[in-house]
CSV table of C-alpha atoms in Angstrom, one decimal:
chain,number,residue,atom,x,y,z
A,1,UNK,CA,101.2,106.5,32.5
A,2,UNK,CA,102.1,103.8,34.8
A,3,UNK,CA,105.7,105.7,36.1
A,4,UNK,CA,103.4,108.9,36.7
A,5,UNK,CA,100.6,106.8,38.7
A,6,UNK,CA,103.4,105.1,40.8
A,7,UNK,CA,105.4,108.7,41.3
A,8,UNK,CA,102.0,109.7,42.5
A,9,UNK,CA,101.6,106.9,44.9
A,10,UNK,CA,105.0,106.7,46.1
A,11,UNK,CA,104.5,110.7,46.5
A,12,UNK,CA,101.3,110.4,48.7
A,13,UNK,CA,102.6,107.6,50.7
A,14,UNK,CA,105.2,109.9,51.4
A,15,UNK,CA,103.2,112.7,52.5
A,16,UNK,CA,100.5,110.4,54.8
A,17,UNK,CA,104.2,109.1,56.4
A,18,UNK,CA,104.9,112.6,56.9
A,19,UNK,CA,101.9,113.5,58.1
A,20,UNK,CA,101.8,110.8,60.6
A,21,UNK,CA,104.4,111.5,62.0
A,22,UNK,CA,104.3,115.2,62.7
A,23,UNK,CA,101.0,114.1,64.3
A,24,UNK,CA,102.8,111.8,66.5
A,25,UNK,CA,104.9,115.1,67.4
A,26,UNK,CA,103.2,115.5,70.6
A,27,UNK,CA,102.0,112.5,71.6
A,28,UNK,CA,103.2,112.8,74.9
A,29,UNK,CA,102.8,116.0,75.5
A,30,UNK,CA,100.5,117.2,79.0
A,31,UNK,CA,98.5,117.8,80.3
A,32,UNK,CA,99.1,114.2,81.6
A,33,UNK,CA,96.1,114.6,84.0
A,34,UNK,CA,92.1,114.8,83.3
A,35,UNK,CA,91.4,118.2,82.8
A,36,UNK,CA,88.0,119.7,84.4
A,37,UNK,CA,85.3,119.9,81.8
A,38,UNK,CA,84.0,122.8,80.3
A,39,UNK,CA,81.1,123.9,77.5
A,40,UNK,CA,84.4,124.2,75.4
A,41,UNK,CA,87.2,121.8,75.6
A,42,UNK,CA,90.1,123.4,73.7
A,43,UNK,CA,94.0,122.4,74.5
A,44,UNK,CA,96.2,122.2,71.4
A,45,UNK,CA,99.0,120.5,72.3
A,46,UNK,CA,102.4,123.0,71.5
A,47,UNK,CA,100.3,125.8,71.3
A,48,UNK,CA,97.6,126.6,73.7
A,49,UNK,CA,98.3,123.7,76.2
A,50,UNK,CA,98.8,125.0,80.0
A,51,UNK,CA,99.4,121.9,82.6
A,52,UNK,CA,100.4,124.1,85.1
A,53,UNK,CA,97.6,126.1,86.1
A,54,UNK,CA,94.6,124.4,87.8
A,55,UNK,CA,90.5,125.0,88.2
A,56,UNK,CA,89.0,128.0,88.8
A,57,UNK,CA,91.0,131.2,88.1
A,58,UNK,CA,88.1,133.5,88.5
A,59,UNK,CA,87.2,134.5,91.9
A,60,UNK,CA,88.4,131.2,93.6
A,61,UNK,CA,88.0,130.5,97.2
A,62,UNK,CA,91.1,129.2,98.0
A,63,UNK,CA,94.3,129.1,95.8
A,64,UNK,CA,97.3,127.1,96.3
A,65,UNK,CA,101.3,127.2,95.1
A,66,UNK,CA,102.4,123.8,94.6
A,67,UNK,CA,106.1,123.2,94.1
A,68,UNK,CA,106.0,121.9,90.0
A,69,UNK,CA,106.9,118.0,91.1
A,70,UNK,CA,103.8,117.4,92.9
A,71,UNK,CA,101.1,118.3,89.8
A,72,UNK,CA,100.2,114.1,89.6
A,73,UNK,CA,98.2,114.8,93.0
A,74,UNK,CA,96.6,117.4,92.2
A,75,UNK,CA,93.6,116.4,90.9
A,76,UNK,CA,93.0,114.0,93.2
A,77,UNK,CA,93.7,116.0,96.0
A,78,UNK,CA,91.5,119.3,95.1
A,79,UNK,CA,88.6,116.5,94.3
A,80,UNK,CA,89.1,114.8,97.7
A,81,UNK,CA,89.4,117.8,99.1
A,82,UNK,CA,85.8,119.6,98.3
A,83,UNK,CA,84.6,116.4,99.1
A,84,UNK,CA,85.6,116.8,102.4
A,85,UNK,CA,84.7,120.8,102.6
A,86,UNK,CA,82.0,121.2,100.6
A,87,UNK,CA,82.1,125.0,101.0
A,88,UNK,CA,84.9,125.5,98.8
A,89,UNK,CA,84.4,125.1,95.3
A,90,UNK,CA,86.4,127.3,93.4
A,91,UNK,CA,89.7,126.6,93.7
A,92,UNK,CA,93.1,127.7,91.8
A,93,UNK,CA,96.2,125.8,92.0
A,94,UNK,CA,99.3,126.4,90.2
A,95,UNK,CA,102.3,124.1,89.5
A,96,UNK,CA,105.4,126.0,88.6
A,97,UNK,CA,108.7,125.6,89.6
A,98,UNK,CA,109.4,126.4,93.5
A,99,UNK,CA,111.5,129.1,92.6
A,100,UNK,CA,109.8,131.0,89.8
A,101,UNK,CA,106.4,130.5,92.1
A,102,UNK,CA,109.0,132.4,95.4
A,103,UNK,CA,109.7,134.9,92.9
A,104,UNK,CA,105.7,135.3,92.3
A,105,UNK,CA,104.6,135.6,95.2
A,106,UNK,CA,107.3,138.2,96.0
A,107,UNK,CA,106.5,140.4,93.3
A,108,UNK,CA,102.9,139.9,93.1
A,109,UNK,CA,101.9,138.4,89.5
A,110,UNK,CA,103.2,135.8,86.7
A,111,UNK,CA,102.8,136.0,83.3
A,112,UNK,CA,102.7,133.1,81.5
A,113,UNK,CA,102.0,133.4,77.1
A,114,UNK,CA,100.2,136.7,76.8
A,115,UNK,CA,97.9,136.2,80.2
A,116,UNK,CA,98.8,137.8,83.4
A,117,UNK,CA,98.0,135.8,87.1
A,118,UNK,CA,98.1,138.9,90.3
A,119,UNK,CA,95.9,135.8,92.4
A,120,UNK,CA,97.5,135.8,96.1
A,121,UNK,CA,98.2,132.4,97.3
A,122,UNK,CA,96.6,131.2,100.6
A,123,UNK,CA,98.8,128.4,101.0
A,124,UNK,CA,102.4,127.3,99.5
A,125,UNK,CA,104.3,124.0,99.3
A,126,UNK,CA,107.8,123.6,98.6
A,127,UNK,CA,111.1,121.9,100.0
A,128,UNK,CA,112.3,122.7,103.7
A,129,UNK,CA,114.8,124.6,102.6
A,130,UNK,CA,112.5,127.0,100.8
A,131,UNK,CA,110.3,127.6,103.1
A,132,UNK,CA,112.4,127.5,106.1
A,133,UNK,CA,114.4,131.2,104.1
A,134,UNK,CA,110.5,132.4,103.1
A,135,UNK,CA,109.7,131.8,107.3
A,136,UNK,CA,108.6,135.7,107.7
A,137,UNK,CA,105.7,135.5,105.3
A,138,UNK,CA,103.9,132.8,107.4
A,139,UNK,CA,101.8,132.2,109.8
A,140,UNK,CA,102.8,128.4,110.3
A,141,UNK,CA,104.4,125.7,108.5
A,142,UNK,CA,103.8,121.7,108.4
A,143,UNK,CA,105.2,118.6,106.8
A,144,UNK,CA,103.2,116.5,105.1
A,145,UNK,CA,105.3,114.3,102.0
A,146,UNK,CA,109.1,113.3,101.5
A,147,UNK,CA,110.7,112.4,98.3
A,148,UNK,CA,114.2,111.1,97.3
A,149,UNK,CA,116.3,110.8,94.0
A,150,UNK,CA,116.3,108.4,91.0
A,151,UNK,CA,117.0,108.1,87.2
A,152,UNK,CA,114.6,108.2,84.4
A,153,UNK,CA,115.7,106.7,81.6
A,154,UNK,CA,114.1,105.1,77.8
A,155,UNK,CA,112.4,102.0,78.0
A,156,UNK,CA,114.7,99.3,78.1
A,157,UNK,CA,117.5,101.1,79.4
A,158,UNK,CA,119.5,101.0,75.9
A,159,UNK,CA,122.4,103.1,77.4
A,160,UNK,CA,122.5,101.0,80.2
A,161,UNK,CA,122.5,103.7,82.8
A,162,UNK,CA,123.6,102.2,86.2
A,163,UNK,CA,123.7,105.1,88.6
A,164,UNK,CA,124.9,108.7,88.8
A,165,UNK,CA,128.6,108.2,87.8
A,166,UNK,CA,127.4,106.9,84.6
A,167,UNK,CA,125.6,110.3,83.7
A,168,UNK,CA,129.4,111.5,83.2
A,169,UNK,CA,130.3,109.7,80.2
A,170,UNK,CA,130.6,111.9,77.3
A,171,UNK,CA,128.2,110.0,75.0
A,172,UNK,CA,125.2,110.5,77.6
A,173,UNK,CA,122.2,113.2,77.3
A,174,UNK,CA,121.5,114.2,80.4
A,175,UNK,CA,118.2,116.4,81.2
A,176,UNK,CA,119.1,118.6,84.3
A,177,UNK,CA,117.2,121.1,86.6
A,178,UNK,CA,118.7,124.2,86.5
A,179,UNK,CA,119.6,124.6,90.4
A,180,UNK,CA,119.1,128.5,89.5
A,181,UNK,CA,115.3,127.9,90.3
A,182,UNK,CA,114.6,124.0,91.2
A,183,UNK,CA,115.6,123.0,94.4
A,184,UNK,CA,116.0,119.7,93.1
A,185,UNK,CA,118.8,120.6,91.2
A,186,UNK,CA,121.1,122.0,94.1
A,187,UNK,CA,120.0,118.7,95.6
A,188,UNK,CA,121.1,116.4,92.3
A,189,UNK,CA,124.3,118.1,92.9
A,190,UNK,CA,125.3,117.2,96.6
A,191,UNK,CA,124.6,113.4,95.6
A,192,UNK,CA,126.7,114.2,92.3
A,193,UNK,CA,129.3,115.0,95.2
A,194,UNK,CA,128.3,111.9,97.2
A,195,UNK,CA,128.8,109.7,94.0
A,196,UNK,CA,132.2,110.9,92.4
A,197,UNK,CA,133.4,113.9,94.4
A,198,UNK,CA,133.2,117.1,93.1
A,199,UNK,CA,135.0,115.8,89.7
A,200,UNK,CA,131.5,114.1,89.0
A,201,UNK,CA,129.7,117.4,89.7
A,202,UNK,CA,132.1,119.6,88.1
A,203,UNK,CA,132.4,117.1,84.8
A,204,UNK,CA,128.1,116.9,84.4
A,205,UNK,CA,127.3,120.3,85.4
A,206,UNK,CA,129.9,122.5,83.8
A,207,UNK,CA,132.2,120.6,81.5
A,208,UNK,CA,129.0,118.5,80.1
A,209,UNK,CA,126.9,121.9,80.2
A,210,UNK,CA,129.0,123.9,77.8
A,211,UNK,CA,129.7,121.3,75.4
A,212,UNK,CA,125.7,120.5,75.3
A,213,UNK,CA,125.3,117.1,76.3
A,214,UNK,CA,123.9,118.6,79.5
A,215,UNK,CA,120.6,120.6,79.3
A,216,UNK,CA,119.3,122.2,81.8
A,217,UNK,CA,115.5,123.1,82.1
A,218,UNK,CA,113.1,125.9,82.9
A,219,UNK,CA,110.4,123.2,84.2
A,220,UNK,CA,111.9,120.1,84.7
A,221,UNK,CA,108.7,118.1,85.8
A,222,UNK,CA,107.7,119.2,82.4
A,223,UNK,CA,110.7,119.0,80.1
A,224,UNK,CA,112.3,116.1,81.6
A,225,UNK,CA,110.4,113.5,81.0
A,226,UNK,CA,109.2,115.2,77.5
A,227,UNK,CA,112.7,115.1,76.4
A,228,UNK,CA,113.1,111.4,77.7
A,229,UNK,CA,110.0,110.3,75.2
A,230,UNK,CA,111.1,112.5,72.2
A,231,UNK,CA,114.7,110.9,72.7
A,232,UNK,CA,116.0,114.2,73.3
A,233,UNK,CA,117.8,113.0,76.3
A,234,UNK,CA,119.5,109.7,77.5
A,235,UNK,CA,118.5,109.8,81.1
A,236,UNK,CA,117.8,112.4,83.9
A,237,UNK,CA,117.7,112.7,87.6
A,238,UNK,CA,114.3,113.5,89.1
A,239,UNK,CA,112.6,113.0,92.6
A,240,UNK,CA,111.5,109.3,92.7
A,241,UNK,CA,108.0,109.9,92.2
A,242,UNK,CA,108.6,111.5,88.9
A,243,UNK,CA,109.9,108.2,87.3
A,244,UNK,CA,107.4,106.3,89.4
A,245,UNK,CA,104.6,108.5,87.8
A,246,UNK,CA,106.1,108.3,84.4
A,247,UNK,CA,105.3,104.9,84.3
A,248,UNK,CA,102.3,104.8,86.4
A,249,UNK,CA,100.6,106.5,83.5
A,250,UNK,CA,102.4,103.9,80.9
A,251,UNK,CA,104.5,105.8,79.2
A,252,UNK,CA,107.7,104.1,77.7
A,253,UNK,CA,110.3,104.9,80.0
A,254,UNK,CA,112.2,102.9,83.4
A,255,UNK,CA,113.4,104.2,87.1
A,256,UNK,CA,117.0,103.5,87.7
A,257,UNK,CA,116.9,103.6,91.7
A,258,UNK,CA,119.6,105.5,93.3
A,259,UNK,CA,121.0,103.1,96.2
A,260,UNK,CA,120.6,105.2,99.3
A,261,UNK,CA,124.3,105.9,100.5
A,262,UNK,CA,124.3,108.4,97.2
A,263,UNK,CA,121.1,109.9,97.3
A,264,UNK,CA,119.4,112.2,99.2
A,265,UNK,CA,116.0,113.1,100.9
A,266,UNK,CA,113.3,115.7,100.7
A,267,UNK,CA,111.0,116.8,102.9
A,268,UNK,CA,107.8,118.8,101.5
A,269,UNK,CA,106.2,121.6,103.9
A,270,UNK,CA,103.0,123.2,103.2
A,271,UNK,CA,103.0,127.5,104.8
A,272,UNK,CA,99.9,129.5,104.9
A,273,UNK,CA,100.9,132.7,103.8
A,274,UNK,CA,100.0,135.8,106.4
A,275,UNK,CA,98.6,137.6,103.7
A,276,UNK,CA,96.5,134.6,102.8
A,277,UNK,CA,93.6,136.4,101.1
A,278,UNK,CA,91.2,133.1,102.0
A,279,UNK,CA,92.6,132.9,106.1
A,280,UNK,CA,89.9,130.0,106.8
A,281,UNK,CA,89.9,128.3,103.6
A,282,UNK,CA,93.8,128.4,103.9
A,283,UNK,CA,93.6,126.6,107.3
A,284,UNK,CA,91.1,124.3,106.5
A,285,UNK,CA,93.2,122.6,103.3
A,286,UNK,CA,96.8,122.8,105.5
A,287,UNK,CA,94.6,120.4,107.9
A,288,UNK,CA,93.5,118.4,105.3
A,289,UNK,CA,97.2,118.0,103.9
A,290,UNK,CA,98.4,116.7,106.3
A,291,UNK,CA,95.9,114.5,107.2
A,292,UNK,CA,95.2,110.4,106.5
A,293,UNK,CA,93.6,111.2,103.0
A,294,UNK,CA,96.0,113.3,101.6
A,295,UNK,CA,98.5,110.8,102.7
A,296,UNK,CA,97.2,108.4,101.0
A,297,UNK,CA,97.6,110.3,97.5
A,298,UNK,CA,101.0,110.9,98.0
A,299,UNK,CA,102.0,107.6,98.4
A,300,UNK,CA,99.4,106.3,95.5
A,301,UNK,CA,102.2,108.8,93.2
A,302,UNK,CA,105.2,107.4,94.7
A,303,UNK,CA,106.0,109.9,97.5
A,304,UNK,CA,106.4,108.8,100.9
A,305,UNK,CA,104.3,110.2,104.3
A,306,UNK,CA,106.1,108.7,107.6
């Protein structure tokens, strides 16, 4: 009797360890932000969990395309925002990669799970370069943020990552944007090029990539960090604000700066589209992005505003 009472125990202390730990699974999964409230609050984190998409999908007043690496302002800036133009309640933002979001508004819908998005944006931010190829489907563009490079790595550091040329050792996970739709990733690449001449580049992005010690992502302002705190992933180059956010919010992880003869520099433009569904509303939020308040976000996330 006593060896099958402490089989039993042994048994459900092994189950409640178990258990504990598949509910730790997605501890730090998003959304990272505070969502908006609702009569029903219901995100199941790995499941039905969509950080991407923003407020009010149904019959919004305005509706905004953010390039993915800016969704820590968002709240802050759509609340600050009506504030300041009270007349606009309802609005949609999405946060999706640059390029998938191109690709969107060129075709005309998203679908993301099993529901569909045909919204029209009013107003689009992205890199320079981005917007400066998209020029024919505005009416006018501004600057309004800038950004540079660093590394996000565990807490601690325990692969003591130095800098970029250390991403090429063979033992080191590296989480990547996939420069097919991140412009951050054709960018990680010129100061791979900087650092260690195209044998750096060459070594992280293709020799590293097909034996897997590279990944590259679909979302990297998602996955990165994700794979980072599920010790997925040794360290990973992301815009500066990313790693500053990451540990804004206290999660376990450091910023390895970049010095600056290696990295490189963003600028981040916000284009009201011509067929801006919302022409008013469209103009009224490009004036408030690039004014003193949402300045003042950006740098609160670790983005610079000259």
């Amino acid at each position: 009797m006593k060896y099958i009472y402490q089989f039993v125990l042994t048994s459900v202390i092994i189950i409640a360890l178990n258990s504990a730990a598949k509910a730790q699974d997605h501890r730090f999964d998003p959304p990272w932000n505070t969502p908006p409230q609702s009569s029903v609050m219901f995100t199941v984190p790995g499941i039905d969990n969509v950080p991407d998409l923003f407020g009010d999908i149904n019959d919004p007043q305005l509706v905004i395309f953010f390039a993915g690496n800016q969704f820590m302002c968002v709240d802050d800036l759509l609340t600050a925002f009506k504030k300041a133009y009270p007349q606009y309640q309802r609005v949609f933002a999405e946060t999706l990669p640059p390029g998938i979001l191109a690709k969107q508004i060129a075709g005309g819908s998203v679908t993301i799970g099993n529901m569909r998005i045909t919204l029209k944006p009013d107003v689009f931010t992205a890199g320079k370069g981005l917007i400066d190829q998209m020029a024919d489907s505005f009416t006018y563009t501004a600057p309004y943020a800038y950004n540079n490079l660093a590394i996000m790595v565990q807490k601690g550091n325990p692969k003591n990552i130095k800098g970029l040329t250390d991403l090429a050792k063979p033992e080191i996970r590296i989480s990547m944007p996939n420069p097919a739709w991140e412009g951050i990733g054709k960018l990680i690449e010129k100061a791979y090029v900087i650092a260690g001449t195209e044998t750096l580049r060459r070594k992280i992005m293709e020799d590293k990539v097909k034996d897997g010690s590279t990944y590259l992502t679909q979302i990297h302002h998602r996955e990165t960090p994700m794979r980072i705190l599920y010790n997925q992933a040794d360290a990973a180059p992301v815009w500066h604000s990313e790693a500053y956010y990451q540990k804004l919010i206290g999660h376990p992880t450091e910023l390895v700066e970049i010095p600056a003869s290696q990295n490189v520099s963003e600028t981040y433009v916000a284009a009201q589209l011509k067929t801006a569904p919302h022409a008013q509303a469209a103009k009224d939020f490009m004036d408030f992005l690039t004014g003193p308040t949402a300045k003042a976000i950006y740098n609160k996330y670790g983005f610079t505003t000259k």
